[in-house]
Amino acid sequence: MAVRGVDELERQVERIVAERKLFERGERIVVGVSGGPDSVALLRILCALRERHGYAIAAAHVNHALRGDESDREEAYVRELCDRLGAVCYASRVDVGGRLAAHGNNVQAAARAVRFEAFRAAASAWGAGATALGHHADDQAETVLMRLLRGAGAGGLAGIRYVSEVNGLKLVRPLLRITKTELEAYCERHGLHPRFDSSNAKRTYFRNRVRLDLLPYIMKLRPGAGDSIRRAAELSADEDELLDTLARQRVRAAAKREGGAIRAERKAFLEAHIALQRRMIKIILNSLKLDENAIDFAKVERIREAIAAEAPTTLELRTSAETAFRRSYEMLEWGPYRADDAAPYEYPIDPLAGGVLPLESMNGTLEWSVVPIERFAPPDAEDAYAAWFDADADDARGPWVVRTRRPGDRMAAFGLNGSKSVKDIFVDGKLPKARRDVWPVVTDKAGALLWVPGFRRSSAAPVTGRTKRVALLRLRRDENFFE
């Protein structure tokens, strides 16, 4: 059935498309449609505009098969909706479970990867120049807040872009000025009856907690804050685009690809403004096809500081599980990480003095401090990246040693009878094999293992009612190290 008439929300989207030059007249467009109100509204809006602009519209639906019958009902709904709107439907069922191991058992990352593969296949089959997605103003506000909390730079605070590209797939988001409430009202006006994903109500994921708790709290404190965040993101995106253009020009002039690596002279970076240096590094990391979420400010800044420093003149920093940055005097290189080159390390630390130890081979940092028991607030008991010990216990006296594992390493694990090998701890914890030779362990001065960060602590020096001082350790690591 053809869509007739144009309502005010459709006109608003039409103006955004024209202002931002999102689509060409007569363009073939694939719309990613989950069955939720955002993507359903987008599909109908573009169908309503297709006669006026000559668009050819198809929908791509991905059944992730993660929610049983609910997922199947969504697929059936999208197929029926496409029939009603006269849009071709490319529906596919994907194996998210089969992709989990490649994404560190991160369901969201695995689902995103297979979803974009399905979108790419649909775009190819339809001959589409663009894939339209239903991200809206509320998504934009959530994204900016999440990136702000994670320490993003100006580029990250630009949030979701109207147009972006993922491995050759052009993604267009025409709804970034439209709120969720407006889209739901549009669906109700036109009798669309979209489906609602039950997993969006779970607070397991960081984004859901921002959506359900943080953003409503901010809106309560400051009505209209969502619009303010969205406007700031749009301004940042426009300015970021200009700076990116300047940075790309410098990268094209300074860097060259040789085999699987990208090489440049250090001088080319030092001559650029610091803001452009960071962007140049990020552009190069993107060219290595790192996930955008893996390229955070801390990672970029570690590389920039390594380039700018007078010493050391030779070093290697991990940029992902598969890639590394290397400096050799005045030459810089980004390329494949060679696991065979991972050197074992061993660093003594004084547990009573407190300090910070960079662990560059795994893009992490070990921090430790000592606090009186009266001021000690135990971290979450499920946080395996923190451990605490009675600082004055006989079996915890320093110096301690932070090192890589050795053959035969075993630990008397807390809560278990007997001991367990570090190898088995890594296997049970699903630490990828390539990471095991750079992962830290902490031992006492006699060499007995105290803690395998991220997995288990030993039974040594527990905090009890007699404890006076607590030694608290925390491993901070790249969030994408497992991927």
Short mmCIF file of C-alpha atoms in Angstrom, two decimals:
data_model
loop_
_atom_site.label_atom_id
_atom_site.label_comp_id
_atom_site.label_asym_id
_atom_site.label_seq_id
_atom_site.Cartn_x
_atom_site.Cartn_y
_atom_site.Cartn_z
CA MET A 1 0.00 0.00 0.00
CA ALA A 2 1.42 3.38 -0.93
CA VAL A 3 1.92 5.97 1.80
CA ARG A 4 -0.08 9.15 1.17
CA GLY A 5 0.10 12.58 2.71
CA VAL A 6 2.94 14.28 4.53
CA ASP A 7 2.64 15.25 8.17
CA GLU A 8 4.73 17.78 10.07
CA LEU A 9 7.32 15.27 11.37
CA GLU A 10 7.88 14.06 7.83
CA ARG A 11 8.41 17.65 6.69
CA GLN A 12 10.90 18.17 9.50
CA VAL A 13 12.91 15.12 8.42
CA GLU A 14 12.65 16.32 4.80
CA ARG A 15 14.21 19.65 5.83
CA ILE A 16 17.02 17.90 7.71
CA VAL A 17 17.75 15.70 4.71
CA ALA A 18 17.92 18.76 2.44
CA GLU A 19 20.03 20.83 4.86
CA ARG A 20 22.53 18.05 5.49
CA LYS A 21 22.41 16.68 1.92
CA LEU A 22 21.85 13.20 3.32
CA PHE A 23 20.34 11.61 0.20
CA GLU A 24 20.46 12.31 -3.52
CA ARG A 25 17.28 12.55 -5.54
CA GLY A 26 16.36 9.08 -6.80
CA GLU A 27 18.72 7.38 -4.32
CA ARG A 28 18.26 3.72 -3.51
CA ILE A 29 18.11 3.44 0.29
CA VAL A 30 18.14 0.49 2.70
CA VAL A 31 16.56 1.22 6.09
CA GLY A 32 17.74 -0.83 9.07
CA VAL A 33 14.47 -1.86 10.77
CA SER A 34 14.49 -3.66 14.10
CA GLY A 35 10.74 -3.42 14.63
CA GLY A 36 11.06 -0.78 17.37
CA PRO A 37 9.40 2.66 17.15
CA ASP A 38 12.52 4.51 15.96
CA SER A 39 13.29 2.41 12.90
CA VAL A 40 9.62 1.76 12.10
CA ALA A 41 8.93 5.50 12.08
CA LEU A 42 11.99 6.11 9.88
CA LEU A 43 10.85 3.49 7.36
CA ARG A 44 7.41 5.01 7.05
CA ILE A 45 8.76 8.58 6.86
CA LEU A 46 11.07 7.72 3.97
CA CYS A 47 8.28 5.79 2.24
CA ALA A 48 6.10 8.91 2.62
CA LEU A 49 8.81 11.02 0.94
CA ARG A 50 9.79 8.61 -1.82
CA GLU A 51 7.40 9.91 -4.50
CA ARG A 52 8.48 13.51 -3.92
CA HIS A 53 12.18 12.63 -4.14
CA GLY A 54 12.25 9.49 -6.24
CA TYR A 55 13.67 7.30 -3.48
CA ALA A 56 13.66 3.51 -3.84
CA ILE A 57 13.19 2.06 -0.36
CA ALA A 58 14.03 -1.38 1.03
CA ALA A 59 14.25 -2.57 4.63
CA ALA A 60 16.89 -4.78 6.26
CA HIS A 61 15.85 -6.70 9.37
CA VAL A 62 18.24 -8.84 11.41
CA ASN A 63 16.85 -11.56 13.66
CA HIS A 64 19.59 -12.08 16.26
CA ALA A 65 17.69 -15.05 17.71
CA LEU A 66 18.66 -13.93 21.22
CA ARG A 67 15.15 -13.52 22.65
CA GLY A 68 13.38 -16.63 21.36
CA ASP A 69 9.78 -16.10 20.24
CA GLU A 70 10.06 -12.35 20.80
CA SER A 71 12.77 -12.13 18.11
CA ASP A 72 10.68 -14.21 15.71
CA ARG A 73 7.58 -12.06 16.27
CA GLU A 74 9.61 -8.94 15.49
CA GLU A 75 10.76 -10.45 12.20
CA ALA A 76 7.17 -11.36 11.24
CA TYR A 77 6.03 -7.84 12.12
CA VAL A 78 8.71 -6.19 9.97
CA ARG A 79 7.86 -8.43 7.00
CA GLU A 80 4.18 -7.54 7.30
CA LEU A 81 4.97 -3.82 7.70
CA CYS A 82 7.10 -3.83 4.54
CA ASP A 83 4.25 -5.47 2.62
CA ARG A 84 1.91 -2.75 3.88
CA LEU A 85 4.26 0.07 2.92
CA GLY A 86 5.33 -1.39 -0.39
CA ALA A 87 9.00 -1.74 0.61
CA VAL A 88 11.24 -4.66 -0.29
CA CYS A 89 12.26 -6.59 2.83
CA TYR A 90 15.63 -8.26 3.33
CA ALA A 91 15.26 -10.30 6.52
CA SER A 92 18.04 -12.53 7.79
CA ARG A 93 18.67 -14.71 10.82
CA VAL A 94 22.20 -14.53 12.22
CA ASP A 95 24.35 -16.60 14.57
CA VAL A 96 25.44 -14.22 17.33
CA GLY A 97 26.54 -17.08 19.57
CA GLY A 98 28.98 -18.26 16.94
CA ARG A 99 30.64 -14.85 16.91
CA LEU A 100 31.01 -14.34 20.65
CA ALA A 101 34.52 -15.75 20.99
CA ALA A 102 35.83 -13.26 18.42
CA HIS A 103 34.40 -10.37 20.47
CA GLY A 104 35.52 -11.33 23.97
CA ASN A 105 32.08 -12.80 24.80
CA ASN A 106 30.58 -9.32 24.41
CA VAL A 107 27.05 -10.02 23.12
CA GLN A 108 26.45 -6.42 22.03
CA ALA A 109 29.69 -6.24 20.04
CA ALA A 110 29.04 -9.59 18.37
CA ALA A 111 25.44 -8.63 17.53
CA ARG A 112 26.59 -5.30 16.08
CA ALA A 113 29.18 -7.03 13.90
CA VAL A 114 26.73 -9.52 12.37
CA ARG A 115 24.07 -6.82 12.03
CA PHE A 116 26.34 -4.63 9.92
CA GLU A 117 27.31 -7.62 7.79
CA ALA A 118 23.60 -8.16 7.10
CA PHE A 119 23.11 -4.46 6.30
CA ARG A 120 26.05 -4.58 3.89
CA ALA A 121 24.58 -7.63 2.14
CA ALA A 122 21.18 -5.94 1.83
CA ALA A 123 22.73 -2.72 0.50
CA SER A 124 24.63 -4.72 -2.10
CA ALA A 125 21.55 -6.68 -3.16
CA TRP A 126 19.44 -3.50 -3.42
CA GLY A 127 22.21 -1.47 -5.07
CA ALA A 128 21.83 1.08 -2.29
CA GLY A 129 24.07 4.09 -1.88
CA ALA A 130 23.09 4.57 1.76
CA THR A 131 21.81 2.61 4.76
CA ALA A 132 19.51 4.69 6.96
CA LEU A 133 19.39 4.06 10.71
CA GLY A 134 16.88 5.25 13.31
CA HIS A 135 19.20 6.87 15.88
CA HIS A 136 17.40 9.88 17.34
CA ALA A 137 17.97 12.87 19.65
CA ASP A 138 17.71 10.81 22.85
CA ASP A 139 20.28 8.33 21.50
CA GLN A 140 22.52 11.30 20.75
CA ALA A 141 22.26 12.62 24.32
CA GLU A 142 22.96 9.15 25.76
CA THR A 143 26.00 8.69 23.52
CA VAL A 144 27.49 12.06 24.43
CA LEU A 145 27.04 11.37 28.16
CA MET A 146 28.59 7.91 27.84
CA ARG A 147 31.60 9.26 25.97
CA LEU A 148 31.98 12.15 28.39
CA LEU A 149 32.08 9.72 31.32
CA ARG A 150 34.69 7.64 29.48
CA GLY A 151 36.94 10.66 28.93
CA ALA A 152 36.32 11.31 25.23
CA GLY A 153 37.87 14.26 23.42
CA ALA A 154 36.09 16.78 21.20
CA GLY A 155 35.58 14.20 18.47
CA GLY A 156 33.86 11.80 20.86
CA LEU A 157 31.65 14.56 22.25
CA ALA A 158 30.40 15.18 18.71
CA GLY A 159 28.39 12.02 19.35
CA ILE A 160 26.59 10.18 16.57
CA ARG A 161 27.18 11.63 13.11
CA TYR A 162 24.53 12.26 10.49
CA VAL A 163 26.75 10.41 8.02
CA SER A 164 29.49 7.90 8.80
CA GLU A 165 31.13 4.91 7.19
CA VAL A 166 31.87 1.45 8.57
CA ASN A 167 34.15 -0.61 6.36
CA GLY A 168 32.73 0.87 3.17
CA LEU A 169 29.09 0.91 4.33
CA LYS A 170 27.62 4.42 4.26
CA LEU A 171 25.36 5.00 7.29
CA VAL A 172 22.89 7.90 7.36
CA ARG A 173 20.90 9.00 10.42
CA PRO A 174 18.15 11.51 9.53
CA LEU A 175 16.43 11.51 12.96
CA LEU A 176 19.12 13.04 15.19
CA ARG A 177 16.97 16.12 15.93
CA ILE A 178 13.81 14.07 16.58
CA THR A 179 13.04 12.79 20.08
CA LYS A 180 11.89 9.33 21.05
CA THR A 181 8.58 10.78 22.24
CA GLU A 182 7.96 12.38 18.84
CA LEU A 183 8.70 9.12 17.05
CA GLU A 184 6.39 7.13 19.31
CA ALA A 185 3.63 9.70 18.76
CA TYR A 186 4.18 9.43 14.99
CA CYS A 187 3.82 5.65 15.18
CA GLU A 188 0.58 6.03 17.14
CA ARG A 189 -0.81 8.59 14.66
CA HIS A 190 -0.26 6.23 11.78
CA GLY A 191 -1.32 3.00 13.50
CA LEU A 192 2.08 1.35 13.16
CA HIS A 193 2.07 -0.61 16.46
CA PRO A 194 5.87 -1.11 16.73
CA ARG A 195 7.47 -3.78 18.89
CA PHE A 196 9.48 -3.08 22.05
CA ASP A 197 12.72 -4.94 22.79
CA SER A 198 12.52 -6.27 26.37
CA SER A 199 16.32 -6.21 26.71
CA ASN A 200 16.21 -2.38 26.60
CA ALA A 201 14.69 -2.43 30.09
CA LYS A 202 17.62 -4.38 31.59
CA ARG A 203 20.24 -2.42 33.46
CA THR A 204 22.96 -4.92 32.59
CA TYR A 205 24.36 -2.64 29.90
CA PHE A 206 25.97 0.73 30.52
CA ARG A 207 23.85 2.45 27.85
CA ASN A 208 20.65 1.22 29.43
CA ARG A 209 21.69 2.60 32.82
CA VAL A 210 22.43 5.97 31.21
CA ARG A 211 19.06 5.87 29.40
CA LEU A 212 16.96 4.69 32.32
CA ASP A 213 18.68 6.43 35.25
CA LEU A 214 21.24 9.12 34.42
CA LEU A 215 19.54 11.02 31.59
CA PRO A 216 16.10 11.20 33.31
CA TYR A 217 17.86 12.50 36.45
CA ILE A 218 19.64 15.19 34.45
CA MET A 219 16.38 16.13 32.71
CA LYS A 220 14.73 16.46 36.10
CA LEU A 221 17.48 18.78 37.30
CA ARG A 222 17.53 20.77 34.07
CA PRO A 223 14.50 20.49 31.77
CA GLY A 224 15.63 20.81 28.18
CA ALA A 225 19.07 19.39 28.93
CA GLY A 226 18.60 16.76 26.23
CA ASP A 227 18.20 19.46 23.57
CA SER A 228 21.24 21.31 24.92
CA ILE A 229 23.37 18.16 24.72
CA ARG A 230 22.11 17.45 21.20
CA ARG A 231 22.90 21.00 20.02
CA ALA A 232 26.38 20.83 21.58
CA ALA A 233 26.98 17.53 19.79
CA GLU A 234 25.90 18.97 16.46
CA LEU A 235 28.17 22.01 16.83
CA SER A 236 31.05 19.79 17.92
CA ALA A 237 30.47 17.49 14.94
CA ASP A 238 30.67 20.35 12.45
CA GLU A 239 33.87 21.75 13.98
CA ASP A 240 35.29 18.24 14.32
CA GLU A 241 34.70 17.64 10.62
CA LEU A 242 36.81 20.70 9.75
CA LEU A 243 39.68 19.62 12.04
CA ASP A 244 39.51 16.08 10.71
CA THR A 245 39.88 17.40 7.18
CA LEU A 246 43.06 19.27 8.18
CA ALA A 247 44.40 16.21 10.00
CA ARG A 248 43.70 13.93 7.02
CA GLN A 249 45.62 16.26 4.75
CA ARG A 250 48.63 16.00 7.06
CA VAL A 251 48.36 12.20 7.31
CA ARG A 252 48.21 11.86 3.53
CA ALA A 253 51.35 14.00 3.22
CA ALA A 254 53.30 12.38 6.08
CA ALA A 255 52.37 8.70 6.24
CA LYS A 256 52.71 5.84 3.81
CA ARG A 257 51.50 2.26 3.91
CA GLU A 258 54.16 -0.41 3.53
CA GLY A 259 52.86 -3.94 3.56
CA GLY A 260 50.56 -4.28 6.55
CA ALA A 261 52.06 -1.31 8.41
CA ILE A 262 51.73 2.48 8.29
CA ARG A 263 54.96 4.46 8.70
CA ALA A 264 55.72 8.15 9.22
CA GLU A 265 58.54 10.39 10.37
CA ARG A 266 58.31 11.71 13.91
CA LYS A 267 59.02 15.23 12.66
CA ALA A 268 55.72 15.34 10.76
CA PHE A 269 53.79 14.92 14.03
CA LEU A 270 55.88 17.30 16.08
CA GLU A 271 55.32 20.08 13.53
CA ALA A 272 51.52 19.79 13.92
CA HIS A 273 49.42 21.38 16.67
CA ILE A 274 48.72 18.98 19.56
CA ALA A 275 45.02 18.84 18.61
CA LEU A 276 45.96 17.75 15.09
CA GLN A 277 48.51 15.25 16.43
CA ARG A 278 45.75 13.44 18.30
CA ARG A 279 43.53 13.41 15.24
CA MET A 280 46.33 12.16 13.01
CA ILE A 281 46.91 9.25 15.40
CA LYS A 282 43.20 8.44 15.52
CA ILE A 283 42.94 8.52 11.71
CA ILE A 284 45.83 6.07 11.44
CA LEU A 285 44.31 3.77 14.08
CA ASN A 286 41.01 3.87 12.20
CA SER A 287 42.81 2.92 9.01
CA LEU A 288 43.93 -0.25 10.79
CA LYS A 289 40.21 -1.04 11.11
CA LEU A 290 40.07 -0.84 14.88
CA ASP A 291 36.58 -0.64 16.35
CA GLU A 292 35.74 3.04 16.94
CA ASN A 293 34.93 2.26 20.58
CA ALA A 294 38.46 0.87 21.06
CA ILE A 295 40.10 4.19 20.16
CA ASP A 296 39.74 6.14 23.39
CA PHE A 297 41.51 9.31 24.51
CA ALA A 298 43.87 7.47 26.86
CA LYS A 299 45.15 5.22 24.09
CA VAL A 300 45.66 8.11 21.66
CA GLU A 301 47.37 10.20 24.34
CA ARG A 302 49.78 7.41 25.29
CA ILE A 303 50.91 7.25 21.66
CA ARG A 304 51.14 11.04 21.31
CA GLU A 305 53.24 11.33 24.46
CA ALA A 306 55.49 8.51 23.26
CA ILE A 307 56.04 10.39 19.99
CA ALA A 308 56.76 13.70 21.74
CA ALA A 309 59.04 12.34 24.48
CA GLU A 310 62.79 12.76 24.23
CA ALA A 311 63.22 9.33 25.82
CA PRO A 312 62.80 6.47 25.43
CA THR A 313 63.60 6.62 21.74
CA THR A 314 62.53 3.02 21.08
CA LEU A 315 59.36 1.45 22.42
CA GLU A 316 56.25 -0.54 21.57
CA LEU A 317 52.65 0.09 22.72
CA ARG A 318 49.72 -2.24 22.13
CA THR A 319 46.88 -0.55 20.28
CA SER A 320 44.60 -3.61 20.17
CA ALA A 321 44.83 -7.37 20.43
CA GLU A 322 46.20 -7.50 16.89
CA THR A 323 48.00 -4.16 16.40
CA ALA A 324 50.79 -2.13 17.97
CA PHE A 325 52.51 1.25 17.72
CA ARG A 326 56.31 1.29 17.56
CA ARG A 327 58.80 4.12 17.75
CA SER A 328 62.36 3.56 16.56
CA TYR A 329 64.24 6.80 17.09
CA GLU A 330 62.76 9.24 14.50
CA MET A 331 60.58 6.70 12.69
CA LEU A 332 57.04 5.72 13.71
CA GLU A 333 55.12 2.61 12.76
CA TRP A 334 51.60 1.29 13.29
CA GLY A 335 51.12 -2.34 12.32
CA PRO A 336 50.47 -5.93 13.36
CA TYR A 337 51.33 -6.90 16.92
CA ARG A 338 53.85 -9.71 17.00
CA ALA A 339 52.95 -11.88 19.98
CA ASP A 340 56.28 -13.68 19.76
CA ASP A 341 57.98 -10.39 20.54
CA ALA A 342 56.17 -9.95 23.87
CA ALA A 343 58.95 -9.81 26.43
CA PRO A 344 58.41 -11.07 29.99
CA TYR A 345 58.60 -8.40 32.67
CA GLU A 346 59.21 -8.24 36.42
CA TYR A 347 58.78 -5.12 38.58
CA PRO A 348 59.25 -4.90 42.36
CA ILE A 349 56.75 -2.70 44.19
CA ASP A 350 56.44 -1.54 47.79
CA PRO A 351 52.85 -2.31 48.87
CA LEU A 352 53.09 0.11 51.81
CA ALA A 353 54.23 3.11 49.77
CA GLY A 354 51.49 3.28 47.19
CA GLY A 355 52.12 3.93 43.52
CA VAL A 356 51.22 3.48 39.87
CA LEU A 357 52.84 1.01 37.48
CA PRO A 358 52.19 1.32 33.69
CA LEU A 359 51.89 -2.07 31.97
CA GLU A 360 52.33 -1.03 28.36
CA SER A 361 52.35 -4.49 26.81
CA MET A 362 48.69 -4.93 27.82
CA ASN A 363 47.63 -1.26 27.74
CA GLY A 364 46.99 -1.29 31.46
CA THR A 365 48.01 0.32 34.74
CA LEU A 366 48.36 -1.22 38.19
CA GLU A 367 47.58 1.16 41.08
CA TRP A 368 48.00 0.48 44.80
CA SER A 369 47.60 2.35 48.07
CA VAL A 370 47.38 1.75 51.80
CA VAL A 371 44.51 3.12 53.89
CA PRO A 372 43.59 2.83 57.59
CA ILE A 373 40.82 0.33 58.16
CA GLU A 374 38.50 3.14 59.32
CA ARG A 375 38.69 4.77 55.88
CA PHE A 376 38.53 1.57 53.87
CA ALA A 377 35.46 1.18 51.65
CA PRO A 378 35.58 -2.27 50.02
CA PRO A 379 35.04 -2.23 46.24
CA ASP A 380 32.26 -4.31 44.75
CA ALA A 381 32.92 -7.92 45.74
CA GLU A 382 32.35 -8.95 42.10
CA ASP A 383 35.00 -6.53 40.83
CA ALA A 384 37.82 -8.93 39.98
CA TYR A 385 40.09 -6.06 38.96
CA ALA A 386 40.44 -4.91 42.58
CA ALA A 387 41.96 -6.83 45.50
CA TRP A 388 42.66 -5.92 49.09
CA PHE A 389 44.93 -7.40 51.75
CA ASP A 390 45.83 -6.91 55.39
CA ALA A 391 48.89 -4.67 54.89
CA ASP A 392 50.51 -5.81 58.15
CA ALA A 393 49.98 -9.56 57.82
CA ASP A 394 53.10 -11.73 57.89
CA ASP A 395 52.20 -13.39 54.58
CA ALA A 396 51.85 -10.02 52.81
CA ARG A 397 55.08 -8.29 53.69
CA GLY A 398 56.84 -6.57 50.80
CA PRO A 399 58.46 -6.04 48.56
CA TRP A 400 55.92 -7.55 46.17
CA VAL A 401 56.61 -8.36 42.54
CA VAL A 402 54.44 -7.68 39.49
CA ARG A 403 55.46 -9.99 36.67
CA THR A 404 54.30 -12.16 33.80
CA ARG A 405 53.40 -15.79 34.44
CA ARG A 406 55.98 -18.55 34.58
CA PRO A 407 55.68 -22.28 33.87
CA GLY A 408 54.31 -24.08 36.90
CA ASP A 409 52.82 -20.98 38.58
CA ARG A 410 50.13 -22.02 41.07
CA MET A 411 48.08 -20.12 43.62
CA ALA A 412 46.26 -21.08 46.80
CA ALA A 413 43.06 -19.39 45.62
CA PHE A 414 40.73 -17.72 48.10
CA GLY A 415 37.70 -19.88 48.82
CA LEU A 416 39.17 -23.04 47.29
CA ASN A 417 40.80 -26.04 48.88
CA GLY A 418 44.28 -26.67 47.55
CA SER A 419 45.85 -24.67 44.75
CA LYS A 420 45.14 -23.90 41.10
CA SER A 421 47.55 -23.30 38.22
CA VAL A 422 47.62 -19.87 36.61
CA LYS A 423 47.24 -21.60 33.26
CA ASP A 424 43.92 -23.14 34.39
CA ILE A 425 42.81 -19.81 35.84
CA PHE A 426 43.37 -18.17 32.46
CA VAL A 427 41.65 -20.99 30.56
CA ASP A 428 38.63 -21.02 32.90
CA GLY A 429 38.43 -17.22 32.70
CA LYS A 430 38.55 -17.36 28.88
CA LEU A 431 41.57 -15.09 28.61
CA PRO A 432 42.62 -15.35 24.95
CA LYS A 433 45.81 -17.32 24.47
CA ALA A 434 47.62 -14.41 22.81
CA ARG A 435 47.13 -12.26 25.97
CA ARG A 436 48.34 -14.74 28.56
CA ASP A 437 52.05 -14.00 28.21
CA VAL A 438 51.58 -10.27 28.94
CA TRP A 439 48.94 -10.50 31.69
CA PRO A 440 50.29 -9.54 35.16
CA VAL A 441 50.37 -11.57 38.35
CA VAL A 442 51.33 -10.27 41.80
CA THR A 443 53.55 -12.25 44.17
CA ASP A 444 54.98 -11.73 47.64
CA LYS A 445 58.72 -11.43 48.29
CA ALA A 446 59.05 -15.22 48.50
CA GLY A 447 57.41 -15.68 45.10
CA ALA A 448 54.03 -16.95 46.34
CA LEU A 449 51.18 -15.70 44.16
CA LEU A 450 48.91 -13.18 45.86
CA TRP A 451 46.64 -12.11 43.02
CA VAL A 452 45.86 -12.79 39.38
CA PRO A 453 44.08 -9.52 38.44
CA GLY A 454 40.73 -9.98 36.78
CA PHE A 455 40.40 -13.56 37.99
CA ARG A 456 41.35 -14.63 41.54
CA ARG A 457 43.17 -13.51 44.70
CA SER A 458 44.96 -15.88 47.01
CA SER A 459 43.96 -16.82 50.54
CA ALA A 460 46.89 -14.81 51.91
CA ALA A 461 46.45 -11.81 54.24
CA PRO A 462 42.64 -11.55 54.39
CA VAL A 463 41.12 -8.40 55.89
CA THR A 464 39.68 -9.31 59.31
CA GLY A 465 38.42 -7.66 62.44
CA ARG A 466 42.04 -7.31 63.59
CA THR A 467 43.21 -5.52 60.46
CA LYS A 468 44.55 -2.00 61.00
CA ARG A 469 45.70 -1.10 57.49
CA VAL A 470 44.51 -2.30 54.09
CA ALA A 471 46.62 -2.58 50.93
CA LEU A 472 44.27 -1.96 48.01
CA LEU A 473 45.29 -2.83 44.44
CA ARG A 474 43.46 -2.14 41.20
CA LEU A 475 44.24 -3.06 37.61
CA ARG A 476 42.96 -0.60 35.04
CA ARG A 477 43.11 -1.96 31.52
CA ASP A 478 41.99 -1.16 28.02
CA GLU A 479 38.29 -2.10 27.91
CA ASN A 480 38.80 -3.74 24.49
CA PHE A 481 41.82 -5.82 25.52
CA PHE A 482 39.79 -9.05 25.33
CA GLU A 483 38.50 -8.27 21.83
#
